[in-house]
Coordinates of C-alpha atoms in Angstrom, one line a residue:
X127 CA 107.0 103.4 90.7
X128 CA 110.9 103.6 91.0
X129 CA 112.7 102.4 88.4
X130 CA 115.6 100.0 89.0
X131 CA 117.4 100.1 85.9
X132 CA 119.5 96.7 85.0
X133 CA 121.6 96.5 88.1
X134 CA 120.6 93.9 90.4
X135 CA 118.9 95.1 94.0
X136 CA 120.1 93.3 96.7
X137 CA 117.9 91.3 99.5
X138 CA 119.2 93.9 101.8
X139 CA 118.1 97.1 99.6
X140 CA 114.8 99.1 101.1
X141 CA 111.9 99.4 98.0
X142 CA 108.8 101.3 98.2
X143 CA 106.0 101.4 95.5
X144 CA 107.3 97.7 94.9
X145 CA 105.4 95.0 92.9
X146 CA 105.6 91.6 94.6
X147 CA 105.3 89.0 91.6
X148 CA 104.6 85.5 93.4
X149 CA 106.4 82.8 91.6
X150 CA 108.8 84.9 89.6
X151 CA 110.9 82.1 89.0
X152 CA 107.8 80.2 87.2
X153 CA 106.7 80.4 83.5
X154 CA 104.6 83.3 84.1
X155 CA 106.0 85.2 86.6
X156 CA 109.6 85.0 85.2
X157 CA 108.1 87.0 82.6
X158 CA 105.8 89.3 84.2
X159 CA 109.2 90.1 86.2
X160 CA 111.4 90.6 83.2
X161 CA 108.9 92.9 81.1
X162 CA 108.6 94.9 84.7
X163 CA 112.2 95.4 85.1
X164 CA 112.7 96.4 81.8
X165 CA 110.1 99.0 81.9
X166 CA 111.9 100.3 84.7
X167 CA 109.8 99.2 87.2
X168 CA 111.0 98.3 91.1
X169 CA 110.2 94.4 91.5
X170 CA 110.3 91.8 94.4
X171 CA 111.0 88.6 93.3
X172 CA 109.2 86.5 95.4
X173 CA 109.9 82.2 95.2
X174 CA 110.5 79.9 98.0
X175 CA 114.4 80.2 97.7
X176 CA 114.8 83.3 97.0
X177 CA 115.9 82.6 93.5
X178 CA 118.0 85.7 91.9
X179 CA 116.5 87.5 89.0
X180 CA 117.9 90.2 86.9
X181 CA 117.3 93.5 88.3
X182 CA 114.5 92.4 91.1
X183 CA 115.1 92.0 94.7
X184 CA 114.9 88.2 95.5
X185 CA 112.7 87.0 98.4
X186 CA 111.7 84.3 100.0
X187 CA 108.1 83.6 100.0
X188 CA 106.5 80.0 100.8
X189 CA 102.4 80.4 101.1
X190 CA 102.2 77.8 103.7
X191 CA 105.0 79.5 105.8
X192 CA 103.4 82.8 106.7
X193 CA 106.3 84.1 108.2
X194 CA 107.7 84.7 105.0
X195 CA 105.2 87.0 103.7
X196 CA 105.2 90.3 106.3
X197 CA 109.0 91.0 105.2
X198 CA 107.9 89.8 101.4
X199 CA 105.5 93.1 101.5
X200 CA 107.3 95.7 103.1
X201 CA 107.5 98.4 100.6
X202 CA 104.7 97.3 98.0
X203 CA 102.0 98.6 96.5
X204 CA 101.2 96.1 93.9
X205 CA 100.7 92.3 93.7
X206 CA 100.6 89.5 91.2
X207 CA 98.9 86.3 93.0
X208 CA 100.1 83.1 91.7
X209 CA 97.9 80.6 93.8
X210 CA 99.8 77.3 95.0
X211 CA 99.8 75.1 92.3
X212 CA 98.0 71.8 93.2
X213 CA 96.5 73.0 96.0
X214 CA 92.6 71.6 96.1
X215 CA 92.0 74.9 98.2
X216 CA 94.1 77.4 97.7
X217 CA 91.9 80.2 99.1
X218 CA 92.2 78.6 102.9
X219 CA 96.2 80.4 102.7
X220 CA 95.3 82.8 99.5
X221 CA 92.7 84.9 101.2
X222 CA 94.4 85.5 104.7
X223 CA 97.3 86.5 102.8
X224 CA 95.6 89.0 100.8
X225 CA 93.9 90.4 103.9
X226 CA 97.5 90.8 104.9
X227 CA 98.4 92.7 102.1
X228 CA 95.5 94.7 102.3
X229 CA 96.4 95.8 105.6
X230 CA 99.9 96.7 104.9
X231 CA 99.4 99.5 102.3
X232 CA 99.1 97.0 98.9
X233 CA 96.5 98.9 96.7
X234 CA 96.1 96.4 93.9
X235 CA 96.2 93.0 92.9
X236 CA 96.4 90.9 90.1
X237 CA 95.2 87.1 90.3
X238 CA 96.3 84.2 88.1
X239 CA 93.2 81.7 87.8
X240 CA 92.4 79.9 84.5
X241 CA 89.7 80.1 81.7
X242 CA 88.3 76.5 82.7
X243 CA 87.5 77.9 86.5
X244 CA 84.5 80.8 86.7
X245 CA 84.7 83.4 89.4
X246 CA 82.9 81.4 92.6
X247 CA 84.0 78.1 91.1
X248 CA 86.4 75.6 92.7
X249 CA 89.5 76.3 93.9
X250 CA 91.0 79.2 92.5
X251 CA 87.4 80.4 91.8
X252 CA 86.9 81.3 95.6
X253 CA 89.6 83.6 95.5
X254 CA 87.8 85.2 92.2
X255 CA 85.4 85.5 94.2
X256 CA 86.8 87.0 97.1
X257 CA 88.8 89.9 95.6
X258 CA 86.8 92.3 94.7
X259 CA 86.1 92.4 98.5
X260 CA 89.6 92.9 99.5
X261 CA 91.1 95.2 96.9
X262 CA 89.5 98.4 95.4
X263 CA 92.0 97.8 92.1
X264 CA 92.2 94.3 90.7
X265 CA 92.0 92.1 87.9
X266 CA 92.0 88.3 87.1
X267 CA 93.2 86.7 84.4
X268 CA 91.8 83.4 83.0
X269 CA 94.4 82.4 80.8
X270 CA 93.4 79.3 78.3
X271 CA 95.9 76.2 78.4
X272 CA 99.6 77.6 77.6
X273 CA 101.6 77.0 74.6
X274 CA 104.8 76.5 77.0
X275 CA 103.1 73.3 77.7
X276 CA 104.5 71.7 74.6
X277 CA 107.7 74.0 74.7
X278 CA 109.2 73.7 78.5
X279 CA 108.5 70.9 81.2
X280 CA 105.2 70.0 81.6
X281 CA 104.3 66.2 81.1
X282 CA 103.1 66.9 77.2
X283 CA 106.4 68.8 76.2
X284 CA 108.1 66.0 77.8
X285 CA 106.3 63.0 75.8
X286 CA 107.0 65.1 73.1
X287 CA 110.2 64.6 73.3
X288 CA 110.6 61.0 74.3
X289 CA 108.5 59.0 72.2
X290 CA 106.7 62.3 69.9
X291 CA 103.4 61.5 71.6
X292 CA 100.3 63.3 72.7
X293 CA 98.3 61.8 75.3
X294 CA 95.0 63.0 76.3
X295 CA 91.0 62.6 76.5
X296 CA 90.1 65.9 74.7
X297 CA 89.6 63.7 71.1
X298 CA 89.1 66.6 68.4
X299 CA 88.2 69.1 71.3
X300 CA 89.6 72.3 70.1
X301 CA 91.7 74.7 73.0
X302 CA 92.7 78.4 72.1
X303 CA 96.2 78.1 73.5
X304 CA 97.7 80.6 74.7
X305 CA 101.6 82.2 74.6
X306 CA 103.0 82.8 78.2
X307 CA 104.4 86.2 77.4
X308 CA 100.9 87.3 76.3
X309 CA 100.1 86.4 79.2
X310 CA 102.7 88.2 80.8
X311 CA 101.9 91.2 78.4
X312 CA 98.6 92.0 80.2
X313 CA 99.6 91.3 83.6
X314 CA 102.2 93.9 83.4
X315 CA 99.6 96.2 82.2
X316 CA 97.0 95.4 84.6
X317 CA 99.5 95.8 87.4
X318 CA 100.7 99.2 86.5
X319 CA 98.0 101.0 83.9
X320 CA 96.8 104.2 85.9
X321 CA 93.3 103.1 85.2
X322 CA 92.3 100.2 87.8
X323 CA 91.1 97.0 85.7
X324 CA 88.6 95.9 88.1
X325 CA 87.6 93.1 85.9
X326 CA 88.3 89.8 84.4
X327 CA 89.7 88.7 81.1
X328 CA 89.9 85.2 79.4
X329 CA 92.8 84.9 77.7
X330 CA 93.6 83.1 74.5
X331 CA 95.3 82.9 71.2
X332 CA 94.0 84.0 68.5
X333 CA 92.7 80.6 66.7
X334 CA 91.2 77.3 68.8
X335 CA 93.3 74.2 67.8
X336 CA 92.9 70.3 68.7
X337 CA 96.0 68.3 70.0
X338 CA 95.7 66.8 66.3
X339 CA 96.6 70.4 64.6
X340 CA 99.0 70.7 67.9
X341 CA 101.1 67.3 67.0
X342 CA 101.0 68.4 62.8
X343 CA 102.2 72.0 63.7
X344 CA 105.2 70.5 65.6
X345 CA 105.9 68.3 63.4
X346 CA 106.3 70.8 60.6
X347 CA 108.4 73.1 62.7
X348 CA 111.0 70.7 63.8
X349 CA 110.5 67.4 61.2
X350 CA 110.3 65.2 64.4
X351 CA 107.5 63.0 63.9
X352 CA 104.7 63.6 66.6
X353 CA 101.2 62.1 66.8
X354 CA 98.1 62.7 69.0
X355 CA 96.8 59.6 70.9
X356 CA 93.3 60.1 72.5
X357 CA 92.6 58.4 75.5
X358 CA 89.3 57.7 77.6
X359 CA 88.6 59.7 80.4
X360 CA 89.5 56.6 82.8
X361 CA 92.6 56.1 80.7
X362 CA 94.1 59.4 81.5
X363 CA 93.0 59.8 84.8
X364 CA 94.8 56.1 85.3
X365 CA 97.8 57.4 83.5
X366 CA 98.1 60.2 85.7
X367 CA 97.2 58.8 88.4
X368 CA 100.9 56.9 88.5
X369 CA 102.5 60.4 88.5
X370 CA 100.1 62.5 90.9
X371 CA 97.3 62.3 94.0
X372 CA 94.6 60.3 92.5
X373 CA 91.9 63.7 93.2
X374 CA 94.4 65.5 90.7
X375 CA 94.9 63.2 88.1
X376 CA 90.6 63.1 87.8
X377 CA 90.5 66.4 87.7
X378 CA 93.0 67.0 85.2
X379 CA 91.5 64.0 82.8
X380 CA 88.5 65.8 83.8
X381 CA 89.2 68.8 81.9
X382 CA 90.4 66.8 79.2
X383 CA 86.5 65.4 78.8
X384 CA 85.7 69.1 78.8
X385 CA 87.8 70.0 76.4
X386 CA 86.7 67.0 74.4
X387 CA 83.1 68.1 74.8
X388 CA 83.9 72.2 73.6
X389 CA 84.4 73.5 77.1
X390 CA 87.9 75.2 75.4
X391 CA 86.1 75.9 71.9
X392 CA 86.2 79.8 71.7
X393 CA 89.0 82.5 71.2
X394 CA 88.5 86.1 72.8
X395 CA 90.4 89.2 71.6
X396 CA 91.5 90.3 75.7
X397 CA 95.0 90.6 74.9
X398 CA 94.9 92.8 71.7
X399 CA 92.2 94.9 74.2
X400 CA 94.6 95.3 76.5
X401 CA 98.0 94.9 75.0
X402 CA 97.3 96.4 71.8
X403 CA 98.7 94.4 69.6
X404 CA 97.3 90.6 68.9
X405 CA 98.0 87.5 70.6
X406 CA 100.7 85.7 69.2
X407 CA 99.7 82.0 67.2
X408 CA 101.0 78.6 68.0
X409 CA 103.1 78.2 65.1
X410 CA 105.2 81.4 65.9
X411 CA 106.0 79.9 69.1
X412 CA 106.5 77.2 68.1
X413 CA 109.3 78.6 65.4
X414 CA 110.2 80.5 68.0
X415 CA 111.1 77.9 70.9
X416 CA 111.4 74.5 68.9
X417 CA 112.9 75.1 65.5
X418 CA 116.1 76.2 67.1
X419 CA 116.0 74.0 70.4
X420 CA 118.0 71.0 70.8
X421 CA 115.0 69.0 72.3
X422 CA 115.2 66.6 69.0
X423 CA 118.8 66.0 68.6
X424 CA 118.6 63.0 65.9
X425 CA 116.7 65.4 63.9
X426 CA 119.2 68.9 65.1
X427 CA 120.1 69.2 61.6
X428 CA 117.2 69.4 60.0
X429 CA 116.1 72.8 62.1

């Protein structure tokens, strides 16, 4: 691949042996994007704005606009898939646009699906399924339930900061969490190792904690008070229900009740396999991306 060094590459600048990273503005493929760059990699930035980022070429890419995505893969070889988030089907515009790729010269690609969906499962699992089909190289990774969840903006990190709450249905169910730039870790290498993956890979930390051990854990790390509140499965999927399409917020409480019943109970060692060096615990992240943050600023001094 060509490197591109730290200067930024232009929208107007020709690449070839490119790696398209969908959603490089997002939590996973921001990183996936940085470590690329940095490992002198050429990368296209792909986002529905065409959002800058350092040393990539920024372009636009909207899945349900297919006329974004011919000029989107003109001079790549590699992709990473980031399937529409919230879409109940996303193989209906994932798979034609992989066929696409296919046809114009892209040899491998890596898909983002989740540990809680098997290959031919719902949504995200059809694609699973399909790849293999498509691509001669590939991988998909099955990440577990990230640790930027409690760290950035999803509703959990947000509640956490409001009122120091935890609100789900997965009572003492334990998760093995995982750190987005582990995740990014093993995307990067199964995008560019000369060996094609062709194979999946669950993804976890290395220990399986409850929202209980979650809320104690942040608590220590920033002295903010924070406390898990289970919920019934019809109490979350109500709760959720007054921020999201009713068929979301049940599946989402869904997986809560499967995380409540062990469906999340299990840790695997894929990213020290691949990586070579061992996922990355809660607690460091959490010193990492809390101690010093200014999300708790009644308790700012304290950190």
């Amino acid at each position: 691949m060509t490197a591109t060094g730290t200067t930024p590459v232009t929208s107007t600048t020709q690449v070839t042996d490119a790696t398209l990273v969908i959603g490089a503005t997002g939590t996973t493929g921001s990183r996936i994007a940085a470590q690329l760059t940095a490992a002198g990699h050429t990368v296209k930035a792909a986002s529905r704005k065409a959002t800058p980022v350092p040393g990539a070429q920024a372009v636009a890419f909207d899945w349900y606009d297919p006329d974004t995505h011919d000029a989107a893969l003109v001079g790549v070889d590699r992709v990473y898939v980031l399937p529409p988030v919230g879409d109940p089907d996303p193989a209906a515009v994932v798979l034609p646009f992989l066929r696409r790729a296919h046809a114009a010269g892209v040899r491998r690609a890596v898909l983002l699906s989740a540990s809680s969906i098997p290959e031919g499962g719902p949504a995200v699992g059809l694609v699973h399924q399909a790849l293999p089909g498509v691509f001669d190289e590939w991988a998909v990774l099955r990440p577990s339930w990230f640790m930027q969840n409690f760290t950035g903006r999803h509703m959990h990190a947000l509640s956490i900061r409001t009122d120091g709450t935890l609100w789900t249905a997965t009572g003492t169910g334990r998760v093995g969490f995982v750190d987005a730039d582990d995740i990014a870790a093993v995307a990067v290498h199964t995008l560019t190792d000369e060996h094609a993956p062709n194979n999946e890979f669950v993804l976890t930390g290395p220990e399986a904690l409850s929202y209980d051990d979650i809320a104690t854990i942040v608590t220590e790390v920033t002295g903010h008070p924070v406390v898990h509140r289970p919920l019934s499965y019809e109490e979350m999927r109500d709760r959720l229900a007054a921020l999201m399409p009713e068929e979301f917020a049940a599946m989402l409480a869904g997986m809560d009740r499967a995380i409540a019943q062990g469906a999340e109970d299990r840790v695997t060692d894929s990213v020290q396999r691949v990586t070579g060096r061992p996922a990355r615990p809660f607690r460091a992240l959490a010193e990492r991306e809390l101690r010093r943050s200014r999300l708790f600023p009644s308790h700012q001094q304290q950190f």
